[in-house]
Structures are given as structure tokens and as C-alpha cells.
Amino acid sequence: MTPQEQQSILSIALLAAFADGNKADAEREAIRRMAESLPHESGGTVLVRLYQDVLLKRVSLADAVAGLPDAGQRQLAYEMAVCVCDADGRQSPAEAAFLSDLKARLKLDAGEAAAFEREADAVLDAAEKAVPVAVPVAPPVVAASVAPGVDLDKSILNYALLNGALELLPQSWASIAIIPLQVKMVYAIGKAHGVELDQGHIREFIAAVGVGLTSQYLEQFGRKLLGGLLGKAAGRTVGRLGGAATGMAFSFATTYALGQVARRYYAGGRVMSTELLKQSFQDLLGPAKQMQAQYLPQIQQKAATLDAGQVMQMVRGGV
């Protein structure tokens, strides 16, 4: 894939991220920081420029589509756009309209596009069954006791290992599952402390911690694309594991730090301020990134055995 083709796909992903006109300023800022965080040698400078071009409307969807002559790359661009729009939940009408326009412009194979849409919908359906969309939320309490026999540290580590492994997979559906698994992890932590939450409240908590849902997915995708892990034909070509090392550390560390903050938050009766949540997450993120090296063999072992069916089962059932 040439640099120009990479840029076209990234531009489409960024346009998808901002297709919803109600995108919060905080999420835009998170995407900007994400773009700037990518190393220059792996394309970080390119992504910062593309981010600015999209916000200032210097790049159009027509321009980005014109830069993708290969059918496999056009399919990949569409899959990435769907994933970006799905990152923060079900698509809004504006996002659905953007994707419909994109699909028409890309002139995709109808069967392939429909097959991927079914896969993406299946992940969302499984996530909603694992964590209800809406449930009554109990009022905050001063403290809560953990259910007997629940080993939260082990559970949080297992989620982190799995999300690190998903980062190593070349398939475009793999990263879709990372955020639903984080939502499921927070749900399980709250439930262990006697609090049952719905997806809306959990996603608000994740955002309060400082983990942007859309920006998190874009970072995962950007690192895969710029690192050469995503191959031709919609990511179905096996890529280079080494190219995803940084992204793997990011997904592992983000999941682990998020889980530990959630454990403190629900154990303490949900009284931590937004500022304290963000500070606690940042304090845990560095040590979590260092932990990733210790668990690298286990992450690689998980990645070597994962397939779509197993990932779906993990989203739906136990981890």
C-alpha cells in the first residue's frame, strides 16, 4: 500500500469520525492528541496533517475515494469507516447517511459490503446482550462490598491480555471488539460491587476517565495501517506482528488501567471526581505499559489461537 493510499484510507476514517455533527469537543481533542502521539517515523506527522485537513474541510470524501484505485483497499476503507462510526455505539442517522454515501462512492461489491455489515452488527448485538442497553441504576453508596469469590485483579488482567492480542490480529473486525470488551469489563466490576449499569452509563464513565471511544479506535486502526499490519483485501492478509507492538501495548495498558480505575471507583461508592478519575487513569497507564512486556508471550499465544467465533463468544459470554 502506497503512502497516498494509506492517507486516503485514514482521511475516510477521520471523515467518518466527524460524520456525526454532535461529536463532542472533548472527543475531537482526544483524536488530535492521538494523531500527535503517533511517532513521526510511523506516519504520525501524516495523521496530524490529515486531522487538520479534515477539520478545516481541506479534504473531501470525493478526493479520498479517488485515491483508492484498488477494490480491496476500497473495501478496507469502508470497513474502517463502519468501525469508527460504531465505536461509540449504534450509528446515528448522520453516520448512517455518511456510510451510505461512502458505499455508493466506493462502488463496492455488494456481497462483501453486506457480509462485513453483518459482522459489525453481530459484534454490537453481542455486546448489547452481554451488557444491557438500559437498566435501572442504583443510587451512589458510600462503599460497596465485592461479591464473594470474585478475583477482580485476575479478571482485569485477562481482559487486558485479550485486548492486547486483538491488536495483533490483521482482520478488520478484530479491533471492533476491544471497546465492547472494555465496556463488559467495567460492567462486571460494577456488578461485583453490587451496582448494575447499562451501556450508556459505562460509556460515560470511560469518557470521564479520559478514554475517547472513537479516538481509541482510530489510534488502534491508525497504528495497524501505518505499521503495515493491515494487508490488502480488507485486512484478510496476515500482517507483520512486529508492526503492531506499540498498538498492542496501548490496548493492553488502556484496558488494564481502565479496569483498575473502575475497581477503585466502584469500591469507593462512585464518589471520585472527573479530575480524580482522569488523574488516576494517567497514573496507572505508565506502569501498565511496562507490564505489557512481562506478559508479551501470553498475549502472542492468545493472538495465535483467536478466530472470529472465539472473539464473538468472549464478547457475548465469559473471558
PDB file of C-alpha atoms in Angstrom:
ATOM      1  CA  MET A   1       0.000   0.000   0.000  1.00  0.00           C
ATOM      2  CA  THR A   2       1.471   3.355  -1.028  1.00  0.00           C
ATOM      3  CA  PRO A   3       1.622   6.361   1.333  1.00  0.00           C
ATOM      4  CA  GLN A   4      -1.058   8.067  -0.764  1.00  0.00           C
ATOM      5  CA  GLU A   5      -3.379   5.079  -0.424  1.00  0.00           C
ATOM      6  CA  GLN A   6      -2.763   4.985   3.341  1.00  0.00           C
ATOM      7  CA  GLN A   7      -3.597   8.675   3.545  1.00  0.00           C
ATOM      8  CA  SER A   8      -6.819   8.184   1.598  1.00  0.00           C
ATOM      9  CA  ILE A   9      -7.984   5.441   3.970  1.00  0.00           C
ATOM     10  CA  LEU A  10      -7.024   7.491   7.025  1.00  0.00           C
ATOM     11  CA  SER A  11      -8.850  10.521   5.620  1.00  0.00           C
ATOM     12  CA  ILE A  12     -12.007   8.443   5.177  1.00  0.00           C
ATOM     13  CA  ALA A  13     -11.689   7.147   8.750  1.00  0.00           C
ATOM     14  CA  LEU A  14     -11.339  10.700  10.090  1.00  0.00           C
ATOM     15  CA  LEU A  15     -14.276  11.911   7.983  1.00  0.00           C
ATOM     16  CA  ALA A  16     -16.305   9.050   9.462  1.00  0.00           C
ATOM     17  CA  ALA A  17     -15.275  10.100  12.968  1.00  0.00           C
ATOM     18  CA  PHE A  18     -16.670  13.567  12.385  1.00  0.00           C
ATOM     19  CA  ALA A  19     -19.713  12.494  10.359  1.00  0.00           C
ATOM     20  CA  ASP A  20     -21.832  12.985  13.461  1.00  0.00           C
ATOM     21  CA  GLY A  21     -22.092  16.753  13.778  1.00  0.00           C
ATOM     22  CA  ASN A  22     -22.668  16.377  17.523  1.00  0.00           C
ATOM     23  CA  LYS A  23     -19.178  14.979  18.152  1.00  0.00           C
ATOM     24  CA  ALA A  24     -18.076  16.462  21.469  1.00  0.00           C
ATOM     25  CA  ASP A  25     -15.155  18.860  21.653  1.00  0.00           C
ATOM     26  CA  ALA A  26     -13.519  16.506  24.159  1.00  0.00           C
ATOM     27  CA  GLU A  27     -13.571  13.695  21.589  1.00  0.00           C
ATOM     28  CA  ARG A  28     -12.113  15.976  18.925  1.00  0.00           C
ATOM     29  CA  GLU A  29      -9.331  16.912  21.311  1.00  0.00           C
ATOM     30  CA  ALA A  30      -8.707  13.239  22.084  1.00  0.00           C
ATOM     31  CA  ILE A  31      -8.405  12.491  18.351  1.00  0.00           C
ATOM     32  CA  ARG A  32      -5.966  15.410  17.939  1.00  0.00           C
ATOM     33  CA  ARG A  33      -3.813  14.146  20.813  1.00  0.00           C
ATOM     34  CA  MET A  34      -3.971  10.651  19.368  1.00  0.00           C
ATOM     35  CA  ALA A  35      -2.750  11.896  15.985  1.00  0.00           C
ATOM     36  CA  GLU A  36       0.120  13.786  17.572  1.00  0.00           C
ATOM     37  CA  SER A  37       1.106  10.803  19.717  1.00  0.00           C
ATOM     38  CA  LEU A  38       1.949   8.576  16.752  1.00  0.00           C
ATOM     39  CA  PRO A  39       5.723   8.524  16.111  1.00  0.00           C
ATOM     40  CA  HIS A  40       6.794  10.588  13.090  1.00  0.00           C
ATOM     41  CA  GLU A  41       8.606   7.645  11.568  1.00  0.00           C
ATOM     42  CA  SER A  42       5.421   5.548  11.594  1.00  0.00           C
ATOM     43  CA  GLY A  43       3.305   8.230   9.964  1.00  0.00           C
ATOM     44  CA  GLY A  44       2.378  10.433  12.921  1.00  0.00           C
ATOM     45  CA  THR A  45       3.145  13.628  11.009  1.00  0.00           C
ATOM     46  CA  VAL A  46       0.870  12.485   8.184  1.00  0.00           C
ATOM     47  CA  LEU A  47      -2.011  11.789  10.541  1.00  0.00           C
ATOM     48  CA  VAL A  48      -1.696  15.187  12.254  1.00  0.00           C
ATOM     49  CA  ARG A  49      -1.850  16.905   8.865  1.00  0.00           C
ATOM     50  CA  LEU A  50      -4.821  14.810   7.751  1.00  0.00           C
ATOM     51  CA  TYR A  51      -6.622  15.580  11.004  1.00  0.00           C
ATOM     52  CA  GLN A  52      -6.174  19.297  10.372  1.00  0.00           C
ATOM     53  CA  ASP A  53      -7.236  18.935   6.742  1.00  0.00           C
ATOM     54  CA  VAL A  54     -10.451  17.153   7.719  1.00  0.00           C
ATOM     55  CA  LEU A  55     -11.378  19.673  10.426  1.00  0.00           C
ATOM     56  CA  LEU A  56     -10.674  22.617   8.117  1.00  0.00           C
ATOM     57  CA  LYS A  57     -12.527  20.886   5.252  1.00  0.00           C
ATOM     58  CA  ARG A  58      -9.455  20.925   3.009  1.00  0.00           C
ATOM     59  CA  VAL A  59     -10.068  17.307   2.042  1.00  0.00           C
ATOM     60  CA  SER A  60     -13.338  15.963   0.645  1.00  0.00           C
ATOM     61  CA  LEU A  61     -14.779  12.479   0.620  1.00  0.00           C
ATOM     62  CA  ALA A  62     -14.576  12.509  -3.175  1.00  0.00           C
ATOM     63  CA  ASP A  63     -10.840  13.298  -3.029  1.00  0.00           C
ATOM     64  CA  ALA A  64     -10.174  10.500  -0.536  1.00  0.00           C
ATOM     65  CA  VAL A  65     -12.147   7.939  -2.540  1.00  0.00           C
ATOM     66  CA  ALA A  66     -10.338   8.928  -5.747  1.00  0.00           C
ATOM     67  CA  GLY A  67      -7.047   7.936  -4.116  1.00  0.00           C
ATOM     68  CA  LEU A  68      -8.093   4.281  -3.834  1.00  0.00           C
ATOM     69  CA  PRO A  69      -7.982   2.529  -7.214  1.00  0.00           C
ATOM     70  CA  ASP A  70      -7.814  -0.986  -5.743  1.00  0.00           C
ATOM     71  CA  ALA A  71     -11.076  -2.774  -4.886  1.00  0.00           C
ATOM     72  CA  GLY A  72      -9.600  -4.413  -1.788  1.00  0.00           C
ATOM     73  CA  GLN A  73      -8.440  -1.059  -0.429  1.00  0.00           C
ATOM     74  CA  ARG A  74     -11.856   0.480  -1.049  1.00  0.00           C
ATOM     75  CA  GLN A  75     -13.457  -2.370   0.873  1.00  0.00           C
ATOM     76  CA  LEU A  76     -10.963  -1.874   3.713  1.00  0.00           C
ATOM     77  CA  ALA A  77     -11.709   1.866   3.797  1.00  0.00           C
ATOM     78  CA  TYR A  78     -15.424   1.115   4.115  1.00  0.00           C
ATOM     79  CA  GLU A  79     -14.872  -1.422   6.876  1.00  0.00           C
ATOM     80  CA  MET A  80     -12.757   1.051   8.829  1.00  0.00           C
ATOM     81  CA  ALA A  81     -15.396   3.762   8.435  1.00  0.00           C
ATOM     82  CA  VAL A  82     -18.091   1.412   9.750  1.00  0.00           C
ATOM     83  CA  CYS A  83     -15.917   0.537  12.736  1.00  0.00           C
ATOM     84  CA  VAL A  84     -15.243   4.198  13.522  1.00  0.00           C
ATOM     85  CA  CYS A  85     -18.958   5.030  13.387  1.00  0.00           C
ATOM     86  CA  ASP A  86     -19.759   2.016  15.593  1.00  0.00           C
ATOM     87  CA  ALA A  87     -17.045   2.793  18.168  1.00  0.00           C
ATOM     88  CA  ASP A  88     -19.338   4.863  20.382  1.00  0.00           C
ATOM     89  CA  GLY A  89     -22.422   2.714  19.940  1.00  0.00           C
ATOM     90  CA  ARG A  90     -25.164   2.360  17.357  1.00  0.00           C
ATOM     91  CA  GLN A  91     -24.874   4.636  14.345  1.00  0.00           C
ATOM     92  CA  SER A  92     -26.649   7.979  14.423  1.00  0.00           C
ATOM     93  CA  PRO A  93     -28.759   8.988  11.387  1.00  0.00           C
ATOM     94  CA  ALA A  94     -25.904  11.280  10.263  1.00  0.00           C
ATOM     95  CA  GLU A  95     -23.384   8.439  10.482  1.00  0.00           C
ATOM     96  CA  ALA A  96     -25.702   6.058   8.623  1.00  0.00           C
ATOM     97  CA  ALA A  97     -26.152   8.654   5.861  1.00  0.00           C
ATOM     98  CA  PHE A  98     -22.377   9.158   5.634  1.00  0.00           C
ATOM     99  CA  LEU A  99     -21.766   5.420   5.299  1.00  0.00           C
ATOM    100  CA  SER A 100     -24.461   5.075   2.649  1.00  0.00           C
ATOM    101  CA  ASP A 101     -22.874   7.873   0.620  1.00  0.00           C
ATOM    102  CA  LEU A 102     -19.406   6.380   1.105  1.00  0.00           C
ATOM    103  CA  LYS A 103     -20.532   2.933  -0.023  1.00  0.00           C
ATOM    104  CA  ALA A 104     -22.027   4.378  -3.197  1.00  0.00           C
ATOM    105  CA  ARG A 105     -18.887   6.386  -3.981  1.00  0.00           C
ATOM    106  CA  LEU A 106     -16.589   3.401  -3.401  1.00  0.00           C
ATOM    107  CA  LYS A 107     -18.622   1.205  -5.777  1.00  0.00           C
ATOM    108  CA  LEU A 108     -18.145  -1.808  -3.536  1.00  0.00           C
ATOM    109  CA  ASP A 109     -19.012  -5.398  -4.184  1.00  0.00           C
ATOM    110  CA  ALA A 110     -22.485  -5.606  -2.644  1.00  0.00           C
ATOM    111  CA  GLY A 111     -21.918  -9.075  -1.199  1.00  0.00           C
ATOM    112  CA  GLU A 112     -18.651  -8.208   0.538  1.00  0.00           C
ATOM    113  CA  ALA A 113     -20.025  -4.974   1.969  1.00  0.00           C
ATOM    114  CA  ALA A 114     -23.142  -6.704   3.268  1.00  0.00           C
ATOM    115  CA  ALA A 115     -21.086  -9.510   4.803  1.00  0.00           C
ATOM    116  CA  PHE A 116     -18.973  -7.071   6.777  1.00  0.00           C
ATOM    117  CA  GLU A 117     -22.020  -5.075   7.886  1.00  0.00           C
ATOM    118  CA  ARG A 118     -23.450  -8.310   9.299  1.00  0.00           C
ATOM    119  CA  GLU A 119     -20.185  -8.957  11.169  1.00  0.00           C
ATOM    120  CA  ALA A 120     -20.155  -5.451  12.654  1.00  0.00           C
ATOM    121  CA  ASP A 121     -23.829  -5.679  13.638  1.00  0.00           C
ATOM    122  CA  ALA A 122     -23.176  -9.060  15.231  1.00  0.00           C
ATOM    123  CA  VAL A 123     -20.490  -7.557  17.478  1.00  0.00           C
ATOM    124  CA  LEU A 124     -22.853  -4.769  18.568  1.00  0.00           C
ATOM    125  CA  ASP A 125     -25.682  -7.251  19.138  1.00  0.00           C
ATOM    126  CA  ALA A 126     -23.430  -9.492  21.217  1.00  0.00           C
ATOM    127  CA  ALA A 127     -22.203  -6.516  23.235  1.00  0.00           C
ATOM    128  CA  GLU A 128     -25.751  -5.372  23.967  1.00  0.00           C
ATOM    129  CA  LYS A 129     -26.713  -8.836  25.151  1.00  0.00           C
ATOM    130  CA  ALA A 130     -23.643  -9.008  27.402  1.00  0.00           C
ATOM    131  CA  VAL A 131     -24.270  -5.514  28.802  1.00  0.00           C
ATOM    132  CA  PRO A 132     -27.852  -4.208  28.713  1.00  0.00           C
ATOM    133  CA  VAL A 133     -28.547  -1.002  26.807  1.00  0.00           C
ATOM    134  CA  ALA A 134     -30.732   0.269  29.639  1.00  0.00           C
ATOM    135  CA  VAL A 135     -31.185  -0.916  33.218  1.00  0.00           C
ATOM    136  CA  PRO A 136     -32.269   0.852  36.416  1.00  0.00           C
ATOM    137  CA  VAL A 137     -29.187   2.358  38.055  1.00  0.00           C
ATOM    138  CA  ALA A 138     -28.879   2.208  41.830  1.00  0.00           C
ATOM    139  CA  PRO A 139     -28.012   5.477  43.641  1.00  0.00           C
ATOM    140  CA  PRO A 140     -24.405   6.008  44.786  1.00  0.00           C
ATOM    141  CA  VAL A 141     -23.434   4.442  48.081  1.00  0.00           C
ATOM    142  CA  VAL A 142     -20.631   5.255  50.465  1.00  0.00           C
ATOM    143  CA  ALA A 143     -18.995   1.857  49.985  1.00  0.00           C
ATOM    144  CA  ALA A 144     -19.791  -1.456  48.401  1.00  0.00           C
ATOM    145  CA  SER A 145     -18.634  -4.969  49.140  1.00  0.00           C
ATOM    146  CA  VAL A 146     -17.247  -7.262  46.477  1.00  0.00           C
ATOM    147  CA  ALA A 147     -19.195 -10.410  45.766  1.00  0.00           C
ATOM    148  CA  PRO A 148     -17.555 -13.498  47.336  1.00  0.00           C
ATOM    149  CA  GLY A 149     -15.107 -15.355  45.132  1.00  0.00           C
ATOM    150  CA  VAL A 150     -14.621 -12.538  42.625  1.00  0.00           C
ATOM    151  CA  ASP A 151     -10.951 -12.075  41.729  1.00  0.00           C
ATOM    152  CA  LEU A 152     -11.102  -8.708  40.007  1.00  0.00           C
ATOM    153  CA  ASP A 153      -7.356  -8.311  39.513  1.00  0.00           C
ATOM    154  CA  LYS A 154      -7.207 -11.579  37.587  1.00  0.00           C
ATOM    155  CA  SER A 155     -10.285 -10.650  35.561  1.00  0.00           C
ATOM    156  CA  ILE A 156      -8.871  -7.223  34.649  1.00  0.00           C
ATOM    157  CA  LEU A 157      -5.589  -8.802  33.570  1.00  0.00           C
ATOM    158  CA  ASN A 158      -7.432 -11.334  31.401  1.00  0.00           C
ATOM    159  CA  TYR A 159      -9.328  -8.544  29.625  1.00  0.00           C
ATOM    160  CA  ALA A 160      -6.063  -6.643  29.086  1.00  0.00           C
ATOM    161  CA  LEU A 161      -4.336  -9.732  27.671  1.00  0.00           C
ATOM    162  CA  LEU A 162      -7.209 -10.387  25.294  1.00  0.00           C
ATOM    163  CA  ASN A 163      -7.369  -6.812  24.021  1.00  0.00           C
ATOM    164  CA  GLY A 164      -3.615  -6.796  23.527  1.00  0.00           C
ATOM    165  CA  ALA A 165      -3.986  -9.993  21.487  1.00  0.00           C
ATOM    166  CA  LEU A 166      -6.769  -8.489  19.357  1.00  0.00           C
ATOM    167  CA  GLU A 167      -4.381  -5.696  18.404  1.00  0.00           C
ATOM    168  CA  LEU A 168      -2.075  -8.284  16.817  1.00  0.00           C
ATOM    169  CA  LEU A 169      -4.732  -9.689  14.504  1.00  0.00           C
ATOM    170  CA  PRO A 170      -4.798  -8.373  10.926  1.00  0.00           C
ATOM    171  CA  GLN A 171      -8.540  -8.769  10.383  1.00  0.00           C
ATOM    172  CA  SER A 172     -10.541  -5.559  10.363  1.00  0.00           C
ATOM    173  CA  TRP A 173     -13.213  -6.974  12.655  1.00  0.00           C
ATOM    174  CA  ALA A 174     -10.719  -7.620  15.453  1.00  0.00           C
ATOM    175  CA  SER A 175     -10.452  -4.110  16.853  1.00  0.00           C
ATOM    176  CA  ILE A 176     -14.240  -3.676  16.823  1.00  0.00           C
ATOM    177  CA  ALA A 177     -14.383  -5.993  19.842  1.00  0.00           C
ATOM    178  CA  ILE A 178     -11.898  -4.067  22.007  1.00  0.00           C
ATOM    179  CA  ILE A 179     -14.302  -1.366  23.192  1.00  0.00           C
ATOM    180  CA  PRO A 180     -17.256  -3.752  23.830  1.00  0.00           C
ATOM    181  CA  LEU A 181     -14.891  -5.911  25.908  1.00  0.00           C
ATOM    182  CA  GLN A 182     -13.835  -2.855  27.924  1.00  0.00           C
ATOM    183  CA  VAL A 183     -17.499  -1.995  28.469  1.00  0.00           C
ATOM    184  CA  LYS A 184     -18.152  -5.564  29.564  1.00  0.00           C
ATOM    185  CA  MET A 185     -15.188  -5.457  31.965  1.00  0.00           C
ATOM    186  CA  VAL A 186     -16.446  -2.269  33.653  1.00  0.00           C
ATOM    187  CA  TYR A 187     -19.940  -3.763  33.856  1.00  0.00           C
ATOM    188  CA  ALA A 188     -18.555  -6.867  35.608  1.00  0.00           C
ATOM    189  CA  ILE A 189     -16.545  -4.743  38.055  1.00  0.00           C
ATOM    190  CA  GLY A 190     -19.583  -2.657  38.946  1.00  0.00           C
ATOM    191  CA  LYS A 191     -21.749  -5.748  39.331  1.00  0.00           C
ATOM    192  CA  ALA A 192     -19.155  -7.307  41.647  1.00  0.00           C
ATOM    193  CA  HIS A 193     -19.649  -4.284  43.896  1.00  0.00           C
ATOM    194  CA  GLY A 194     -23.421  -4.556  43.805  1.00  0.00           C
ATOM    195  CA  VAL A 195     -24.025  -1.971  41.062  1.00  0.00           C
ATOM    196  CA  GLU A 196     -25.630  -2.947  37.748  1.00  0.00           C
ATOM    197  CA  LEU A 197     -25.025  -0.404  34.975  1.00  0.00           C
ATOM    198  CA  ASP A 198     -26.180  -0.056  31.395  1.00  0.00           C
ATOM    199  CA  GLN A 199     -24.017   0.664  28.365  1.00  0.00           C
ATOM    200  CA  GLY A 200     -24.785   4.368  28.401  1.00  0.00           C
ATOM    201  CA  HIS A 201     -23.518   4.870  31.944  1.00  0.00           C
ATOM    202  CA  ILE A 202     -20.436   2.729  31.324  1.00  0.00           C
ATOM    203  CA  ARG A 203     -19.500   4.634  28.184  1.00  0.00           C
ATOM    204  CA  GLU A 204     -19.925   7.899  30.108  1.00  0.00           C
ATOM    205  CA  PHE A 205     -17.602   6.533  32.791  1.00  0.00           C
ATOM    206  CA  ILE A 206     -14.990   5.518  30.204  1.00  0.00           C
ATOM    207  CA  ALA A 207     -15.170   9.004  28.662  1.00  0.00           C
ATOM    208  CA  ALA A 208     -14.882  10.612  32.114  1.00  0.00           C
ATOM    209  CA  VAL A 209     -11.694   8.629  32.727  1.00  0.00           C
ATOM    210  CA  GLY A 210     -10.289  10.228  29.577  1.00  0.00           C
ATOM    211  CA  VAL A 211     -10.518   7.335  27.112  1.00  0.00           C
ATOM    212  CA  GLY A 212     -12.247   8.632  23.988  1.00  0.00           C
ATOM    213  CA  LEU A 213     -14.151   5.801  22.339  1.00  0.00           C
ATOM    214  CA  THR A 214     -13.819   6.974  18.736  1.00  0.00           C
ATOM    215  CA  SER A 215     -10.274   8.241  19.211  1.00  0.00           C
ATOM    216  CA  GLN A 216      -9.254   4.965  20.836  1.00  0.00           C
ATOM    217  CA  TYR A 217     -10.451   3.011  17.825  1.00  0.00           C
ATOM    218  CA  LEU A 218      -8.796   5.449  15.416  1.00  0.00           C
ATOM    219  CA  GLU A 219      -5.499   5.052  17.241  1.00  0.00           C
ATOM    220  CA  GLN A 220      -5.721   1.274  17.059  1.00  0.00           C
ATOM    221  CA  PHE A 221      -6.598   1.432  13.372  1.00  0.00           C
ATOM    222  CA  GLY A 222      -4.000   4.108  12.574  1.00  0.00           C
ATOM    223  CA  ARG A 223      -1.203   2.138  14.174  1.00  0.00           C
ATOM    224  CA  LYS A 224      -2.204  -1.011  12.286  1.00  0.00           C
ATOM    225  CA  LEU A 225      -2.410   0.754   8.955  1.00  0.00           C
ATOM    226  CA  LEU A 226       0.732   2.856   9.317  1.00  0.00           C
ATOM    227  CA  GLY A 227       2.660  -0.061  10.798  1.00  0.00           C
ATOM    228  CA  GLY A 228       1.845  -2.256   7.818  1.00  0.00           C
ATOM    229  CA  LEU A 229      -0.219  -4.818   9.734  1.00  0.00           C
ATOM    230  CA  LEU A 230      -3.354  -4.331   7.659  1.00  0.00           C
ATOM    231  CA  GLY A 231      -2.911  -6.076   4.350  1.00  0.00           C
ATOM    232  CA  LYS A 232      -4.720  -5.981   1.056  1.00  0.00           C
ATOM    233  CA  ALA A 233      -8.268  -7.278   0.585  1.00  0.00           C
ATOM    234  CA  ALA A 234      -9.918  -5.839   3.679  1.00  0.00           C
ATOM    235  CA  GLY A 235      -7.230  -6.865   6.122  1.00  0.00           C
ATOM    236  CA  ARG A 236      -7.572 -10.574   5.483  1.00  0.00           C
ATOM    237  CA  THR A 237      -3.916 -10.988   4.546  1.00  0.00           C
ATOM    238  CA  VAL A 238      -1.809 -11.933   7.543  1.00  0.00           C
ATOM    239  CA  GLY A 239       0.331  -8.983   8.562  1.00  0.00           C
ATOM    240  CA  ARG A 240       3.556  -8.471  10.479  1.00  0.00           C
ATOM    241  CA  LEU A 241       3.145  -8.910  14.219  1.00  0.00           C
ATOM    242  CA  GLY A 242       6.082  -6.625  14.903  1.00  0.00           C
ATOM    243  CA  GLY A 243       4.284  -3.740  13.255  1.00  0.00           C
ATOM    244  CA  ALA A 244       1.586  -3.789  15.941  1.00  0.00           C
ATOM    245  CA  ALA A 245       3.851  -3.843  19.007  1.00  0.00           C
ATOM    246  CA  THR A 246       3.088  -0.254  20.005  1.00  0.00           C
ATOM    247  CA  GLY A 247      -0.632  -0.679  19.440  1.00  0.00           C
ATOM    248  CA  MET A 248      -0.648  -3.881  21.449  1.00  0.00           C
ATOM    249  CA  ALA A 249       0.974  -2.069  24.394  1.00  0.00           C
ATOM    250  CA  PHE A 250      -1.606   0.713  24.028  1.00  0.00           C
ATOM    251  CA  SER A 251      -4.613  -1.628  24.088  1.00  0.00           C
ATOM    252  CA  PHE A 252      -3.234  -3.769  26.907  1.00  0.00           C
ATOM    253  CA  ALA A 253      -2.318  -0.758  29.045  1.00  0.00           C
ATOM    254  CA  THR A 254      -5.528   1.176  28.378  1.00  0.00           C
ATOM    255  CA  THR A 255      -7.674  -1.812  29.308  1.00  0.00           C
ATOM    256  CA  TYR A 256      -5.667  -2.646  32.431  1.00  0.00           C
ATOM    257  CA  ALA A 257      -5.569   0.956  33.709  1.00  0.00           C
ATOM    258  CA  LEU A 258      -9.280   1.414  32.946  1.00  0.00           C
ATOM    259  CA  GLY A 259     -10.137  -1.739  34.901  1.00  0.00           C
ATOM    260  CA  GLN A 260      -8.105  -0.695  37.931  1.00  0.00           C
ATOM    261  CA  VAL A 261      -9.671   2.779  37.990  1.00  0.00           C
ATOM    262  CA  ALA A 262     -13.142   1.206  37.730  1.00  0.00           C
ATOM    263  CA  ARG A 263     -12.315  -1.110  40.623  1.00  0.00           C
ATOM    264  CA  ARG A 264     -11.333   1.847  42.833  1.00  0.00           C
ATOM    265  CA  TYR A 265     -14.337   3.878  41.706  1.00  0.00           C
ATOM    266  CA  TYR A 266     -16.994   1.273  42.464  1.00  0.00           C
ATOM    267  CA  ALA A 267     -15.297   0.046  45.630  1.00  0.00           C
ATOM    268  CA  GLY A 268     -15.319   3.620  46.901  1.00  0.00           C
ATOM    269  CA  GLY A 269     -19.002   4.211  46.291  1.00  0.00           C
ATOM    270  CA  ARG A 270     -18.703   6.156  42.999  1.00  0.00           C
ATOM    271  CA  VAL A 271     -17.663   9.422  44.635  1.00  0.00           C
ATOM    272  CA  MET A 272     -14.438  10.149  42.698  1.00  0.00           C
ATOM    273  CA  SER A 273     -14.492  13.408  40.741  1.00  0.00           C
ATOM    274  CA  THR A 274     -13.853  13.522  36.997  1.00  0.00           C
ATOM    275  CA  GLU A 275     -10.477  15.141  37.654  1.00  0.00           C
ATOM    276  CA  LEU A 276      -9.501  12.376  40.067  1.00  0.00           C
ATOM    277  CA  LEU A 277     -10.680   9.690  37.639  1.00  0.00           C
ATOM    278  CA  LYS A 278      -8.524  11.126  34.856  1.00  0.00           C
ATOM    279  CA  GLN A 279      -5.503  11.563  37.116  1.00  0.00           C
ATOM    280  CA  SER A 280      -5.841   8.027  38.474  1.00  0.00           C
ATOM    281  CA  PHE A 281      -6.039   6.634  34.932  1.00  0.00           C
ATOM    282  CA  GLN A 282      -2.935   8.540  33.815  1.00  0.00           C
ATOM    283  CA  ASP A 283      -1.023   7.436  36.929  1.00  0.00           C
ATOM    284  CA  LEU A 284      -1.824   3.793  36.148  1.00  0.00           C
ATOM    285  CA  LEU A 285      -1.200   3.970  32.405  1.00  0.00           C
ATOM    286  CA  GLY A 286       2.596   4.184  32.577  1.00  0.00           C
ATOM    287  CA  PRO A 287       3.093   1.172  34.859  1.00  0.00           C
ATOM    288  CA  ALA A 288       0.546  -0.768  32.780  1.00  0.00           C
ATOM    289  CA  LYS A 289       2.566  -0.144  29.612  1.00  0.00           C
ATOM    290  CA  GLN A 290       5.631  -1.520  31.380  1.00  0.00           C
ATOM    291  CA  MET A 291       3.642  -4.606  32.450  1.00  0.00           C
ATOM    292  CA  GLN A 292       2.874  -5.394  28.826  1.00  0.00           C
ATOM    293  CA  ALA A 293       6.456  -6.552  28.180  1.00  0.00           C
ATOM    294  CA  GLN A 294       6.146  -9.041  31.047  1.00  0.00           C
ATOM    295  CA  TYR A 295       3.018 -10.578  29.544  1.00  0.00           C
ATOM    296  CA  LEU A 296       4.080 -10.435  25.887  1.00  0.00           C
ATOM    297  CA  PRO A 297       4.397 -14.250  25.473  1.00  0.00           C
ATOM    298  CA  GLN A 298       0.857 -14.756  26.804  1.00  0.00           C
ATOM    299  CA  ILE A 299      -0.508 -12.042  24.520  1.00  0.00           C
ATOM    300  CA  GLN A 300       1.158 -13.588  21.489  1.00  0.00           C
ATOM    301  CA  GLN A 301      -0.120 -17.036  22.452  1.00  0.00           C
ATOM    302  CA  LYS A 302      -3.686 -15.709  22.654  1.00  0.00           C
ATOM    303  CA  ALA A 303      -3.340 -13.976  19.282  1.00  0.00           C
ATOM    304  CA  ALA A 304      -2.132 -17.204  17.650  1.00  0.00           C
ATOM    305  CA  THR A 305      -5.278 -19.076  18.661  1.00  0.00           C
ATOM    306  CA  LEU A 306      -8.017 -16.460  18.255  1.00  0.00           C
ATOM    307  CA  ASP A 307     -10.598 -16.548  15.499  1.00  0.00           C
ATOM    308  CA  ALA A 308     -13.803 -14.615  14.836  1.00  0.00           C
ATOM    309  CA  GLY A 309     -16.033 -17.157  16.557  1.00  0.00           C
ATOM    310  CA  GLN A 310     -13.968 -17.149  19.744  1.00  0.00           C
ATOM    311  CA  VAL A 311     -13.902 -13.359  19.909  1.00  0.00           C
ATOM    312  CA  MET A 312     -17.676 -13.163  19.457  1.00  0.00           C
ATOM    313  CA  GLN A 313     -18.153 -15.738  22.213  1.00  0.00           C
ATOM    314  CA  MET A 314     -15.910 -13.700  24.516  1.00  0.00           C
ATOM    315  CA  VAL A 315     -17.900 -10.540  23.852  1.00  0.00           C
ATOM    316  CA  ARG A 316     -21.127 -12.424  24.470  1.00  0.00           C
ATOM    317  CA  GLY A 317     -20.020 -14.699  27.274  1.00  0.00           C
ATOM    318  CA  GLY A 318     -17.042 -15.111  29.595  1.00  0.00           C
ATOM    319  CA  VAL A 319     -13.425 -14.059  29.102  1.00  0.00           C
TER     320      VAL A 319
END
